[in-house]
């Protein structure tokens, strides 16, 4: 069992930055890779970024490259998503998820409750 809790969402102006955090806990958390996803109103959930838990390998959706950075702190069992140059189109609920598979495509079997990010123009 893995529990994921996101934090750090909020309201930010276009061009600004925000840092999201995903706190992971559970007996098997060290064997899981973590992905960030987002879902805007009326749209399908989309992949944002991925990081392996121990290897530190990362992968990003093309539209996030250069603006978003995923990182992890194994001592704290957290995975952060640093977002910069935010645009109104980045407004969404952001979720972190855990997968046992060494691929950004998952499948993901544990999800957090999400944190709202709103970017004003």
mmCIF file with all atom_site columns, C-alpha atoms in Angstrom:
data_model
loop_
_atom_site.group_PDB
_atom_site.id
_atom_site.type_symbol
_atom_site.label_atom_id
_atom_site.label_alt_id
_atom_site.label_comp_id
_atom_site.label_asym_id
_atom_site.label_entity_id
_atom_site.label_seq_id
_atom_site.pdbx_PDB_ins_code
_atom_site.Cartn_x
_atom_site.Cartn_y
_atom_site.Cartn_z
_atom_site.occupancy
_atom_site.B_iso_or_equiv
_atom_site.pdbx_formal_charge
_atom_site.auth_seq_id
_atom_site.auth_comp_id
_atom_site.auth_asym_id
_atom_site.auth_atom_id
_atom_site.pdbx_PDB_model_num
ATOM 1   C CA . UNK A 1 1   ? 0.000   0.000  0.000   1.00 0.00 ? 1   UNK A CA 1
ATOM 2   C CA . UNK A 1 2   ? 1.245   3.470  -0.918  1.00 0.00 ? 2   UNK A CA 1
ATOM 3   C CA . UNK A 1 3   ? -0.262  6.763  0.174   1.00 0.00 ? 3   UNK A CA 1
ATOM 4   C CA . UNK A 1 4   ? 0.391   9.951  -1.763  1.00 0.00 ? 4   UNK A CA 1
ATOM 5   C CA . UNK A 1 5   ? -0.407  13.471 -0.622  1.00 0.00 ? 5   UNK A CA 1
ATOM 6   C CA . UNK A 1 6   ? 0.101   16.514 -2.862  1.00 0.00 ? 6   UNK A CA 1
ATOM 7   C CA . UNK A 1 7   ? 0.620   20.042 -1.628  1.00 0.00 ? 7   UNK A CA 1
ATOM 8   C CA . UNK A 1 8   ? 1.779   23.409 -2.885  1.00 0.00 ? 8   UNK A CA 1
ATOM 9   C CA . UNK A 1 9   ? -1.000  24.326 -5.265  1.00 0.00 ? 9   UNK A CA 1
ATOM 10  C CA . UNK A 1 10  ? -2.476  27.792 -5.395  1.00 0.00 ? 10  UNK A CA 1
ATOM 11  C CA . UNK A 1 11  ? -3.073  30.900 -7.444  1.00 0.00 ? 11  UNK A CA 1
ATOM 12  C CA . UNK A 1 12  ? -0.220  32.439 -9.403  1.00 0.00 ? 12  UNK A CA 1
ATOM 13  C CA . UNK A 1 13  ? 0.055   35.045 -12.130 1.00 0.00 ? 13  UNK A CA 1
ATOM 14  C CA . UNK A 1 14  ? 1.116   34.157 -15.629 1.00 0.00 ? 14  UNK A CA 1
ATOM 15  C CA . UNK A 1 15  ? 4.892   34.003 -15.872 1.00 0.00 ? 15  UNK A CA 1
ATOM 16  C CA . UNK A 1 16  ? 5.202   33.040 -12.253 1.00 0.00 ? 16  UNK A CA 1
ATOM 17  C CA . UNK A 1 17  ? 6.451   29.894 -10.558 1.00 0.00 ? 17  UNK A CA 1
ATOM 18  C CA . UNK A 1 18  ? 5.054   27.315 -8.196  1.00 0.00 ? 18  UNK A CA 1
ATOM 19  C CA . UNK A 1 19  ? 6.491   24.261 -6.499  1.00 0.00 ? 19  UNK A CA 1
ATOM 20  C CA . UNK A 1 20  ? 4.332   21.221 -5.881  1.00 0.00 ? 20  UNK A CA 1
ATOM 21  C CA . UNK A 1 21  ? 5.272   18.461 -3.509  1.00 0.00 ? 21  UNK A CA 1
ATOM 22  C CA . UNK A 1 22  ? 4.174   14.828 -3.322  1.00 0.00 ? 22  UNK A CA 1
ATOM 23  C CA . UNK A 1 23  ? 4.689   13.110 0.020   1.00 0.00 ? 23  UNK A CA 1
ATOM 24  C CA . UNK A 1 24  ? 4.792   9.345  -0.294  1.00 0.00 ? 24  UNK A CA 1
ATOM 25  C CA . UNK A 1 25  ? 4.420   6.766  2.442   1.00 0.00 ? 25  UNK A CA 1
ATOM 26  C CA . UNK A 1 26  ? 3.920   3.044  2.654   1.00 0.00 ? 26  UNK A CA 1
ATOM 27  C CA . UNK A 1 27  ? 5.814   -0.190 2.890   1.00 0.00 ? 27  UNK A CA 1
ATOM 28  C CA . UNK A 1 28  ? 6.610   -0.458 -0.821  1.00 0.00 ? 28  UNK A CA 1
ATOM 29  C CA . UNK A 1 29  ? 7.189   3.208  -1.577  1.00 0.00 ? 29  UNK A CA 1
ATOM 30  C CA . UNK A 1 30  ? 10.908  2.702  -2.249  1.00 0.00 ? 30  UNK A CA 1
ATOM 31  C CA . UNK A 1 31  ? 10.087  0.404  -5.169  1.00 0.00 ? 31  UNK A CA 1
ATOM 32  C CA . UNK A 1 32  ? 7.837   2.893  -6.923  1.00 0.00 ? 32  UNK A CA 1
ATOM 33  C CA . UNK A 1 33  ? 8.479   5.468  -9.571  1.00 0.00 ? 33  UNK A CA 1
ATOM 34  C CA . UNK A 1 34  ? 6.420   8.648  -9.349  1.00 0.00 ? 34  UNK A CA 1
ATOM 35  C CA . UNK A 1 35  ? 4.629   10.538 -12.052 1.00 0.00 ? 35  UNK A CA 1
ATOM 36  C CA . UNK A 1 36  ? 2.881   13.887 -12.087 1.00 0.00 ? 36  UNK A CA 1
ATOM 37  C CA . UNK A 1 37  ? -0.306  14.327 -14.082 1.00 0.00 ? 37  UNK A CA 1
ATOM 38  C CA . UNK A 1 38  ? -2.808  17.119 -14.491 1.00 0.00 ? 38  UNK A CA 1
ATOM 39  C CA . UNK A 1 39  ? -6.418  17.487 -15.476 1.00 0.00 ? 39  UNK A CA 1
ATOM 40  C CA . UNK A 1 40  ? -8.022  20.719 -16.581 1.00 0.00 ? 40  UNK A CA 1
ATOM 41  C CA . UNK A 1 41  ? -11.795 21.231 -16.529 1.00 0.00 ? 41  UNK A CA 1
ATOM 42  C CA . UNK A 1 42  ? -13.422 19.481 -19.452 1.00 0.00 ? 42  UNK A CA 1
ATOM 43  C CA . UNK A 1 43  ? -10.179 17.864 -20.551 1.00 0.00 ? 43  UNK A CA 1
ATOM 44  C CA . UNK A 1 44  ? -8.634  14.457 -20.188 1.00 0.00 ? 44  UNK A CA 1
ATOM 45  C CA . UNK A 1 45  ? -5.928  13.823 -17.672 1.00 0.00 ? 45  UNK A CA 1
ATOM 46  C CA . UNK A 1 46  ? -2.472  14.305 -19.176 1.00 0.00 ? 46  UNK A CA 1
ATOM 47  C CA . UNK A 1 47  ? 1.010   13.211 -18.247 1.00 0.00 ? 47  UNK A CA 1
ATOM 48  C CA . UNK A 1 48  ? 3.399   15.887 -16.968 1.00 0.00 ? 48  UNK A CA 1
ATOM 49  C CA . UNK A 1 49  ? 6.609   14.340 -15.654 1.00 0.00 ? 49  UNK A CA 1
ATOM 50  C CA . UNK A 1 50  ? 8.103   11.150 -14.210 1.00 0.00 ? 50  UNK A CA 1
ATOM 51  C CA . UNK A 1 51  ? 11.006  10.163 -12.012 1.00 0.00 ? 51  UNK A CA 1
ATOM 52  C CA . UNK A 1 52  ? 12.326  6.800  -10.910 1.00 0.00 ? 52  UNK A CA 1
ATOM 53  C CA . UNK A 1 53  ? 12.578  6.487  -7.156  1.00 0.00 ? 53  UNK A CA 1
ATOM 54  C CA . UNK A 1 54  ? 16.152  5.320  -6.793  1.00 0.00 ? 54  UNK A CA 1
ATOM 55  C CA . UNK A 1 55  ? 17.786  5.992  -10.162 1.00 0.00 ? 55  UNK A CA 1
ATOM 56  C CA . UNK A 1 56  ? 16.749  9.582  -10.585 1.00 0.00 ? 56  UNK A CA 1
ATOM 57  C CA . UNK A 1 57  ? 15.911  9.124  -14.267 1.00 0.00 ? 57  UNK A CA 1
ATOM 58  C CA . UNK A 1 58  ? 13.352  11.633 -15.445 1.00 0.00 ? 58  UNK A CA 1
ATOM 59  C CA . UNK A 1 59  ? 10.984  12.067 -18.350 1.00 0.00 ? 59  UNK A CA 1
ATOM 60  C CA . UNK A 1 60  ? 8.791   15.000 -19.348 1.00 0.00 ? 60  UNK A CA 1
ATOM 61  C CA . UNK A 1 61  ? 5.893   15.672 -21.629 1.00 0.00 ? 61  UNK A CA 1
ATOM 62  C CA . UNK A 1 62  ? 7.130   17.760 -24.543 1.00 0.00 ? 62  UNK A CA 1
ATOM 63  C CA . UNK A 1 63  ? 5.123   20.825 -23.558 1.00 0.00 ? 63  UNK A CA 1
ATOM 64  C CA . UNK A 1 64  ? 6.663   20.838 -20.062 1.00 0.00 ? 64  UNK A CA 1
ATOM 65  C CA . UNK A 1 65  ? 10.310  20.510 -21.056 1.00 0.00 ? 65  UNK A CA 1
ATOM 66  C CA . UNK A 1 66  ? 12.344  23.506 -20.036 1.00 0.00 ? 66  UNK A CA 1
ATOM 67  C CA . UNK A 1 67  ? 9.594   24.878 -17.784 1.00 0.00 ? 67  UNK A CA 1
ATOM 68  C CA . UNK A 1 68  ? 8.993   22.064 -15.291 1.00 0.00 ? 68  UNK A CA 1
ATOM 69  C CA . UNK A 1 69  ? 11.550  20.146 -13.252 1.00 0.00 ? 69  UNK A CA 1
ATOM 70  C CA . UNK A 1 70  ? 10.844  16.996 -11.281 1.00 0.00 ? 70  UNK A CA 1
ATOM 71  C CA . UNK A 1 71  ? 13.080  15.986 -8.397  1.00 0.00 ? 71  UNK A CA 1
ATOM 72  C CA . UNK A 1 72  ? 13.008  13.672 -5.444  1.00 0.00 ? 72  UNK A CA 1
ATOM 73  C CA . UNK A 1 73  ? 14.308  13.581 -1.884  1.00 0.00 ? 73  UNK A CA 1
ATOM 74  C CA . UNK A 1 74  ? 14.570  9.967  -0.810  1.00 0.00 ? 74  UNK A CA 1
ATOM 75  C CA . UNK A 1 75  ? 15.335  10.889 2.788   1.00 0.00 ? 75  UNK A CA 1
ATOM 76  C CA . UNK A 1 76  ? 12.013  12.712 3.016   1.00 0.00 ? 76  UNK A CA 1
ATOM 77  C CA . UNK A 1 77  ? 10.122  10.442 0.609   1.00 0.00 ? 77  UNK A CA 1
ATOM 78  C CA . UNK A 1 78  ? 8.994   13.425 -1.414  1.00 0.00 ? 78  UNK A CA 1
ATOM 79  C CA . UNK A 1 79  ? 8.853   14.184 -5.110  1.00 0.00 ? 79  UNK A CA 1
ATOM 80  C CA . UNK A 1 80  ? 8.656   17.838 -6.118  1.00 0.00 ? 80  UNK A CA 1
ATOM 81  C CA . UNK A 1 81  ? 7.529   19.478 -9.310  1.00 0.00 ? 81  UNK A CA 1
ATOM 82  C CA . UNK A 1 82  ? 9.034   22.910 -9.859  1.00 0.00 ? 82  UNK A CA 1
ATOM 83  C CA . UNK A 1 83  ? 6.966   24.831 -12.381 1.00 0.00 ? 83  UNK A CA 1
ATOM 84  C CA . UNK A 1 84  ? 8.109   28.073 -13.967 1.00 0.00 ? 84  UNK A CA 1
ATOM 85  C CA . UNK A 1 85  ? 6.952   30.392 -16.748 1.00 0.00 ? 85  UNK A CA 1
ATOM 86  C CA . UNK A 1 86  ? 3.420   29.326 -15.937 1.00 0.00 ? 86  UNK A CA 1
ATOM 87  C CA . UNK A 1 87  ? 0.654   30.058 -18.410 1.00 0.00 ? 87  UNK A CA 1
ATOM 88  C CA . UNK A 1 88  ? -3.118  30.152 -17.955 1.00 0.00 ? 88  UNK A CA 1
ATOM 89  C CA . UNK A 1 89  ? -3.187  26.896 -19.935 1.00 0.00 ? 89  UNK A CA 1
ATOM 90  C CA . UNK A 1 90  ? -1.353  25.240 -17.032 1.00 0.00 ? 90  UNK A CA 1
ATOM 91  C CA . UNK A 1 91  ? -4.418  25.693 -14.828 1.00 0.00 ? 91  UNK A CA 1
ATOM 92  C CA . UNK A 1 92  ? -5.489  22.245 -13.670 1.00 0.00 ? 92  UNK A CA 1
ATOM 93  C CA . UNK A 1 93  ? -5.662  19.856 -10.776 1.00 0.00 ? 93  UNK A CA 1
ATOM 94  C CA . UNK A 1 94  ? -2.249  18.259 -10.444 1.00 0.00 ? 94  UNK A CA 1
ATOM 95  C CA . UNK A 1 95  ? -1.912  14.688 -9.231  1.00 0.00 ? 95  UNK A CA 1
ATOM 96  C CA . UNK A 1 96  ? 1.023   12.521 -8.315  1.00 0.00 ? 96  UNK A CA 1
ATOM 97  C CA . UNK A 1 97  ? 0.857   8.798  -8.853  1.00 0.00 ? 97  UNK A CA 1
ATOM 98  C CA . UNK A 1 98  ? 3.021   5.761  -8.136  1.00 0.00 ? 98  UNK A CA 1
ATOM 99  C CA . UNK A 1 99  ? 3.931   2.887  -10.442 1.00 0.00 ? 99  UNK A CA 1
ATOM 100 C CA . UNK A 1 100 ? 5.959   -0.263 -9.962  1.00 0.00 ? 100 UNK A CA 1
ATOM 101 C CA . UNK A 1 101 ? 6.921   -0.239 -13.641 1.00 0.00 ? 101 UNK A CA 1
ATOM 102 C CA . UNK A 1 102 ? 10.138  1.369  -14.934 1.00 0.00 ? 102 UNK A CA 1
ATOM 103 C CA . UNK A 1 103 ? 8.290   3.425  -17.509 1.00 0.00 ? 103 UNK A CA 1
ATOM 104 C CA . UNK A 1 104 ? 6.539   6.772  -17.482 1.00 0.00 ? 104 UNK A CA 1
ATOM 105 C CA . UNK A 1 105 ? 3.530   5.126  -19.108 1.00 0.00 ? 105 UNK A CA 1
ATOM 106 C CA . UNK A 1 106 ? 2.914   3.041  -16.015 1.00 0.00 ? 106 UNK A CA 1
ATOM 107 C CA . UNK A 1 107 ? 0.361   1.741  -15.329 1.00 0.00 ? 107 UNK A CA 1
ATOM 108 C CA . UNK A 1 108 ? -0.025  3.694  -12.114 1.00 0.00 ? 108 UNK A CA 1
ATOM 109 C CA . UNK A 1 109 ? -1.735  1.979  -9.236  1.00 0.00 ? 109 UNK A CA 1
ATOM 110 C CA . UNK A 1 110 ? -1.778  4.645  -6.519  1.00 0.00 ? 110 UNK A CA 1
ATOM 111 C CA . UNK A 1 111 ? -2.951  8.230  -6.838  1.00 0.00 ? 111 UNK A CA 1
ATOM 112 C CA . UNK A 1 112 ? -3.052  11.257 -4.607  1.00 0.00 ? 112 UNK A CA 1
ATOM 113 C CA . UNK A 1 113 ? -6.081  13.455 -4.109  1.00 0.00 ? 113 UNK A CA 1
ATOM 114 C CA . UNK A 1 114 ? -4.735  16.291 -6.245  1.00 0.00 ? 114 UNK A CA 1
ATOM 115 C CA . UNK A 1 115 ? -3.856  19.928 -5.704  1.00 0.00 ? 115 UNK A CA 1
ATOM 116 C CA . UNK A 1 116 ? -5.356  22.842 -7.624  1.00 0.00 ? 116 UNK A CA 1
ATOM 117 C CA . UNK A 1 117 ? -3.105  25.148 -9.631  1.00 0.00 ? 117 UNK A CA 1
ATOM 118 C CA . UNK A 1 118 ? -4.671  28.276 -11.077 1.00 0.00 ? 118 UNK A CA 1
ATOM 119 C CA . UNK A 1 119 ? -2.714  30.623 -13.327 1.00 0.00 ? 119 UNK A CA 1
ATOM 120 C CA . UNK A 1 120 ? -4.261  34.027 -13.889 1.00 0.00 ? 120 UNK A CA 1
ATOM 121 C CA . UNK A 1 121 ? -3.616  36.074 -17.015 1.00 0.00 ? 121 UNK A CA 1
#
